[in-house]
Short mmCIF file of C-alpha atoms (C1' of nucleotides) in Angstrom, two decimals:
data_model
loop_
_atom_site.label_atom_id
_atom_site.label_comp_id
_atom_site.label_asym_id
_atom_site.label_seq_id
_atom_site.Cartn_x
_atom_site.Cartn_y
_atom_site.Cartn_z
CA MET A 28 19.72 297.77 190.91
CA ALA A 29 18.41 296.61 194.21
CA LYS A 30 15.66 299.03 195.10
CA PRO A 31 14.72 302.23 193.45
CA ARG A 32 13.50 303.88 196.61
CA SER A 33 10.30 305.79 196.52
CA GLY A 34 12.31 308.87 197.10
CA PRO A 35 11.37 311.18 199.94
CA TYR A 36 8.60 309.64 201.94
CA ILE A 37 5.50 311.63 202.58
CA CYS A 38 4.54 309.95 205.78
CA GLY A 39 5.63 307.16 208.07
CA ILE A 40 3.16 304.68 206.64
CA ASP A 41 4.73 305.22 203.29
CA ALA A 42 8.21 304.56 204.60
CA ALA A 43 7.15 301.48 206.51
CA LEU A 44 5.17 299.97 203.68
CA ASP A 45 8.14 300.40 201.41
CA VAL A 46 10.07 298.05 203.62
CA VAL A 47 7.45 295.34 203.88
CA SER A 48 6.13 295.56 200.35
CA GLY A 49 7.07 292.29 198.81
CA LYS A 50 5.14 289.16 198.34
CA TRP A 51 6.86 287.29 201.13
CA LYS A 52 8.33 289.86 203.44
CA GLY A 53 5.45 289.80 205.83
CA LEU A 54 5.71 286.05 206.12
CA ILE A 55 9.48 286.15 206.50
CA LEU A 56 9.10 288.61 209.34
CA TRP A 57 6.50 286.41 210.93
CA GLU A 58 8.60 283.28 210.52
CA LEU A 59 11.72 284.85 211.96
CA ASP A 60 9.79 286.32 214.82
CA THR A 61 8.20 283.00 215.64
CA TYR A 62 11.27 280.81 215.38
CA ASP A 63 13.85 283.39 216.34
CA VAL A 64 16.52 281.81 214.15
CA ARG A 65 16.03 280.08 210.85
CA ARG A 66 18.20 278.59 208.17
CA PHE A 67 17.67 279.17 204.50
CA ALA A 68 16.04 275.83 203.83
CA GLU A 69 13.84 276.16 206.88
CA LEU A 70 12.54 279.49 205.73
CA ARG A 71 11.95 278.08 202.34
CA ARG A 72 9.87 275.30 203.78
CA GLY A 73 7.98 277.78 205.87
CA LEU A 74 7.00 279.80 202.83
CA PRO A 75 5.18 277.36 200.57
CA GLY A 76 5.60 278.35 196.97
CA VAL A 77 8.50 280.73 197.28
CA SER A 78 11.39 280.33 194.86
CA GLU A 79 15.01 280.41 195.94
CA LYS A 80 15.56 283.53 193.98
CA MET A 81 12.76 285.45 195.61
CA LEU A 82 13.69 284.25 199.05
CA THR A 83 17.29 285.29 198.57
CA GLN A 84 16.28 288.59 197.08
CA HIS A 85 13.87 289.47 199.82
CA LEU A 86 16.30 288.37 202.47
CA ARG A 87 19.00 290.55 200.97
CA GLU A 88 16.78 293.57 200.81
CA MET A 89 15.64 293.09 204.35
CA GLU A 90 19.25 292.70 205.41
CA GLN A 91 20.10 295.92 203.66
CA ASP A 92 17.18 297.62 205.31
CA GLY A 93 18.61 296.56 208.62
CA LEU A 94 15.74 294.26 209.50
CA VAL A 95 17.47 290.92 209.22
CA HIS A 96 20.79 289.64 210.45
CA ARG A 97 22.63 287.10 208.36
CA GLU A 98 25.11 284.85 210.11
CA VAL A 99 27.34 282.78 207.85
CA TYR A 100 29.20 279.79 209.21
CA ALA A 101 32.25 278.79 207.18
CA GLU A 102 31.62 275.10 207.48
CA VAL A 103 31.92 272.26 205.04
CA PRO A 104 28.19 271.94 204.68
CA PRO A 105 27.40 275.60 204.32
CA ARG A 106 25.21 276.98 207.03
CA VAL A 107 23.56 280.37 207.14
CA GLU A 108 21.27 281.50 209.87
CA TYR A 109 18.83 284.36 209.65
CA SER A 110 17.40 286.27 212.54
CA LEU A 111 15.77 289.59 213.24
CA THR A 112 17.75 292.61 214.31
CA GLU A 113 16.47 294.97 216.96
CA HIS A 114 15.18 297.09 214.16
CA GLY A 115 13.37 294.14 212.67
CA ARG A 116 11.87 293.23 216.00
CA SER A 117 10.53 296.69 216.48
CA LEU A 118 9.00 296.56 213.04
CA ASN A 119 7.34 293.33 213.93
CA ALA A 120 5.97 294.83 217.08
CA ALA A 121 4.61 297.72 215.07
CA LEU A 122 3.05 295.21 212.73
CA GLY A 123 1.19 293.53 215.57
CA PRO A 124 -2.02 295.56 215.43
CA LEU A 125 -2.06 295.29 211.67
CA GLY A 126 -1.79 291.55 211.96
CA ARG A 127 -4.74 291.41 214.29
CA TRP A 128 -6.69 293.62 211.92
CA GLY A 129 -5.85 291.21 209.14
CA MET A 130 -7.08 288.32 211.22
CA ASP A 131 -10.36 290.09 211.69
CA ARG A 132 -10.55 290.65 208.00
CA ILE A 133 -10.02 286.98 207.31
CA ALA A 134 -12.70 286.11 209.81
CA ARG A 135 -15.02 288.66 208.28
CA GLU A 136 -14.45 287.25 204.84
CA ARG A 137 -15.44 283.84 206.07
CA THR A 138 -18.77 285.17 207.21
CA GLU A 139 -19.22 287.70 204.44
CA LEU A 140 -21.83 285.57 202.79
CA VAL A 141 -24.05 285.89 205.78
CA GLU A 142 -25.78 289.16 205.16
CA HIS A 143 -27.44 289.21 208.55
CA ARG A 144 -24.12 289.26 210.26
CA ASP A 145 -23.27 292.88 209.74
CA ALA A 146 -25.79 295.64 210.06
CA GLU A 147 -23.49 298.56 210.61
CA ILE A 148 -21.93 299.43 207.29
CA LEU A 149 -22.68 297.34 204.29
CA PRO A 150 -23.00 300.03 201.61
CA ARG A 151 -25.70 298.79 199.37
CA PRO A 152 -25.13 299.84 195.75
CA SER A 153 -28.33 299.72 193.80
CA MET B 1 -10.76 291.86 187.61
CA ALA B 2 -9.68 293.94 190.51
CA LYS B 3 -7.71 291.51 192.57
CA PRO B 4 -7.02 287.95 191.59
CA ARG B 5 -4.68 287.59 194.52
CA SER B 6 -6.01 287.11 197.98
CA GLY B 7 -5.45 283.40 198.07
CA PRO B 8 -5.76 281.74 201.43
CA TYR B 9 -3.79 283.95 203.74
CA ILE B 10 -1.16 282.41 205.92
CA CYS B 11 -1.30 285.02 208.61
CA GLY B 12 -3.00 288.29 209.43
CA ILE B 13 -0.06 290.38 208.30
CA ASP B 14 -0.40 288.79 204.91
CA ALA B 15 -4.08 289.64 204.69
CA ALA B 16 -3.59 293.19 205.86
CA LEU B 17 -0.66 293.89 203.59
CA ASP B 18 -2.67 292.66 200.66
CA VAL B 19 -5.12 295.46 201.25
CA VAL B 20 -2.62 298.27 201.61
CA SER B 21 -0.14 297.09 199.03
CA GLY B 22 -0.32 299.70 196.36
CA LYS B 23 1.85 302.62 195.67
CA TRP B 24 -0.57 305.19 197.04
CA LYS B 25 -2.94 303.35 199.32
CA GLY B 26 -1.06 304.23 202.44
CA LEU B 27 -1.19 307.89 201.53
CA ILE B 28 -4.85 307.74 200.57
CA LEU B 29 -5.65 306.24 203.93
CA TRP B 30 -3.64 308.91 205.64
CA GLU B 31 -5.24 311.69 203.65
CA LEU B 32 -8.76 310.48 204.27
CA ASP B 33 -8.07 310.00 207.93
CA THR B 34 -6.65 313.47 208.24
CA TYR B 35 -9.28 315.36 206.30
CA ASP B 36 -12.21 313.07 207.00
CA VAL B 37 -13.82 313.82 203.64
CA ARG B 38 -12.08 314.53 200.39
CA ARG B 39 -13.05 315.10 196.82
CA PHE B 40 -11.30 313.48 193.90
CA ALA B 41 -9.30 316.53 192.92
CA GLU B 42 -8.33 317.20 196.52
CA LEU B 43 -6.98 313.74 196.92
CA ARG B 44 -5.12 314.13 193.70
CA ARG B 45 -3.49 317.29 194.93
CA GLY B 46 -2.63 315.60 198.17
CA LEU B 47 -0.77 312.84 196.39
CA PRO B 48 1.86 314.58 194.33
CA GLY B 49 2.71 312.55 191.28
CA VAL B 50 -0.26 310.24 191.21
CA SER B 51 -2.07 309.79 187.92
CA GLU B 52 -5.83 309.85 187.63
CA LYS B 53 -5.85 306.27 186.56
CA MET B 54 -3.97 305.06 189.57
CA LEU B 55 -5.99 307.17 191.95
CA THR B 56 -9.24 305.88 190.51
CA GLN B 57 -7.98 302.34 190.49
CA HIS B 58 -6.79 302.41 194.06
CA LEU B 59 -9.93 304.13 195.23
CA ARG B 60 -12.06 301.49 193.55
CA GLU B 61 -10.13 298.64 195.09
CA MET B 62 -10.31 300.20 198.50
CA GLU B 63 -14.01 300.73 198.05
CA GLN B 64 -14.40 297.11 197.11
CA ASP B 65 -12.37 296.09 200.12
CA GLY B 66 -14.81 298.01 202.25
CA LEU B 67 -12.29 300.60 203.38
CA VAL B 68 -13.57 303.61 201.54
CA HIS B 69 -17.02 305.06 201.07
CA ARG B 70 -17.83 306.82 197.81
CA GLU B 71 -20.59 309.39 197.83
CA VAL B 72 -21.72 310.63 194.45
CA TYR B 73 -23.72 313.83 194.13
CA ALA B 74 -25.73 314.11 190.93
CA GLU B 75 -25.02 317.73 190.43
CA VAL B 76 -24.23 319.77 187.38
CA PRO B 77 -20.61 320.10 188.29
CA PRO B 78 -20.02 316.51 189.27
CA ARG B 79 -19.00 316.02 192.83
CA VAL B 80 -17.77 312.87 194.47
CA GLU B 81 -16.67 312.66 198.05
CA TYR B 82 -14.55 309.96 199.54
CA SER B 83 -14.35 309.04 203.17
CA LEU B 84 -13.32 306.15 205.34
CA THR B 85 -15.73 303.49 206.46
CA GLU B 86 -15.62 302.07 209.96
CA HIS B 87 -13.56 299.28 208.55
CA GLY B 88 -11.17 301.74 206.99
CA ARG B 89 -10.87 303.66 210.22
CA SER B 90 -9.99 300.56 212.12
CA LEU B 91 -7.35 299.75 209.56
CA ASN B 92 -5.91 303.17 210.00
CA ALA B 93 -5.81 302.73 213.71
CA ALA B 94 -4.00 299.45 213.23
CA LEU B 95 -1.61 301.25 210.95
CA GLY B 96 -0.73 303.79 213.63
CA PRO B 97 2.20 301.97 215.22
CA LEU B 98 3.56 301.15 211.79
CA GLY B 99 3.41 304.78 210.85
CA ARG B 100 5.39 305.75 213.91
CA TRP B 101 7.91 303.06 213.11
CA GLY B 102 8.23 304.49 209.64
CA MET B 103 8.80 307.94 211.05
CA ASP B 104 11.63 306.57 213.12
CA ARG B 105 13.01 304.97 210.07
CA ILE B 106 12.96 308.23 208.17
CA ALA B 107 14.68 309.93 211.05
CA ARG B 108 17.22 307.16 211.16
CA GLU B 109 17.90 307.47 207.50
CA ARG B 110 18.75 311.08 207.98
CA THR B 111 21.54 310.06 210.27
CA GLU B 112 22.34 306.89 208.44
CA LEU B 113 25.75 308.15 207.41
CA VAL B 114 26.85 307.80 210.97
CA GLU B 115 27.85 304.17 211.09
CA HIS B 116 28.08 304.25 214.84
CA ARG B 117 24.43 304.74 215.16
CA ASP B 118 23.34 302.95 218.24
CA ALA B 119 20.99 303.35 221.12
CA GLU B 120 21.39 307.02 220.92
CA ILE B 121 18.94 309.74 220.11
CA LEU B 122 20.84 312.56 218.59
CA PRO B 123 18.92 315.75 218.14
CA ARG B 124 19.27 316.80 214.59
CA PRO B 125 21.75 319.66 214.37
CA SER B 126 21.04 322.06 211.55
"C1'" DC C 9 -15.03 317.91 187.70
"C1'" DA C 10 -14.55 313.13 187.76
"C1'" DG C 11 -13.71 309.74 185.41
"C1'" DA C 12 -13.06 305.96 181.28
"C1'" DA C 13 -10.17 304.10 177.61
"C1'" DT C 14 -6.01 303.13 175.34
"C1'" DC C 15 -1.23 302.34 174.72
"C1'" DC C 16 3.24 301.81 176.68
"C1'" DA C 17 7.18 301.24 180.14
"C1'" DT C 18 8.85 298.86 183.98
"C1'" DC C 19 9.40 295.56 187.38
"C1'" DA C 20 8.12 292.12 190.61
"C1'" DC C 21 7.93 287.53 190.40
"C1'" DG C 22 8.78 282.91 188.78
"C1'" DA C 23 11.04 278.61 186.42
"C1'" DT C 24 15.18 276.62 185.32
"C1'" DA C 25 19.97 275.63 185.36
"C1'" DC C 26 24.44 276.02 187.30
"C1'" DT C 27 28.08 276.54 191.38
"C1'" DG C 28 31.22 276.73 195.78
"C1'" DC D 17 23.29 273.46 201.61
"C1'" DA D 18 22.87 277.92 200.08
"C1'" DG D 19 23.05 280.27 196.97
"C1'" DT D 20 23.96 282.85 191.74
"C1'" DA D 21 22.84 283.61 186.76
"C1'" DT D 22 19.69 284.02 183.02
"C1'" DC D 23 15.50 284.38 180.83
"C1'" DG D 24 10.62 284.99 180.40
"C1'" DT D 25 5.94 286.74 181.78
"C1'" DG D 26 2.08 289.03 183.74
"C1'" DA D 27 0.93 292.49 186.88
"C1'" DT D 28 1.72 297.21 188.08
"C1'" DG D 29 2.26 301.99 187.17
"C1'" DG D 30 2.16 306.04 183.92
"C1'" DA D 31 1.14 309.45 179.94
"C1'" DT D 32 -2.24 310.78 177.00
"C1'" DT D 33 -6.67 311.35 175.12
"C1'" DC D 34 -11.73 311.38 175.30
"C1'" DT D 35 -16.46 311.96 177.64
"C1'" DG D 36 -20.81 313.08 180.50
#
DNA sequence: CAGAATCCATCACGATACTG
DNA sequence: CAGTATCGTGATGGATTCTG
């Protein structure tokens, strides 16, 4: 089970996307990068709409991919803390420009209705 | 149809990943960036294993997302050329660091059997 | 050549219930 | 609290066939 890898990667983008392809992985990365350390319930609260199963699953995969570190405390009220590994941090850094691009895209979408806004591309299909 | 997703994004990463999340989109981007202009069959050859359906589907979505430009020539042997828009180019630029990260990951995986792997850059013997 | 259409397999994702 | 187990579903991806 786990992950049927996409076999031999053709390029770096491919390999990287394989690791972040999951509905919540981007957000998990963001959350862990922002807060440094987070507990299971905290992450869950930070990702509105995620189910425990998906959160666990994604966390496990990311742990296996060496992105996330999982620290378990053998206490009476169980406590588990998640944080990014060096590897995970470097991924996040590499994701920086993409994040900014995404922000621009969001901004663009907000003004997409204004047709005067953009004169450069706008392919007009007739 | 196309994409019912794209709810309100929580962060830029989320928005960007939504656009490149597809089995071949990363490769398509890479291919179009490398060759500048590509025909349908060329793209198909460049993406070993892709089906026509998926290629068409991905291309259409990317066109709709404003990443790809589709130029149709009304000739007897039909010819369609795909290229990146400005928007697509900027995405690719933003994808650069991620691609390099992915390359590192591939390299790392090659030496993954060495559990001692640390801050060391071993030249690949062989 | 560049696709559209159809059918089919798989899997990512989710809801719910149970546990140490 | 932090999971695990099970089941169900729609989206995603693929093989094949047909067309302008």
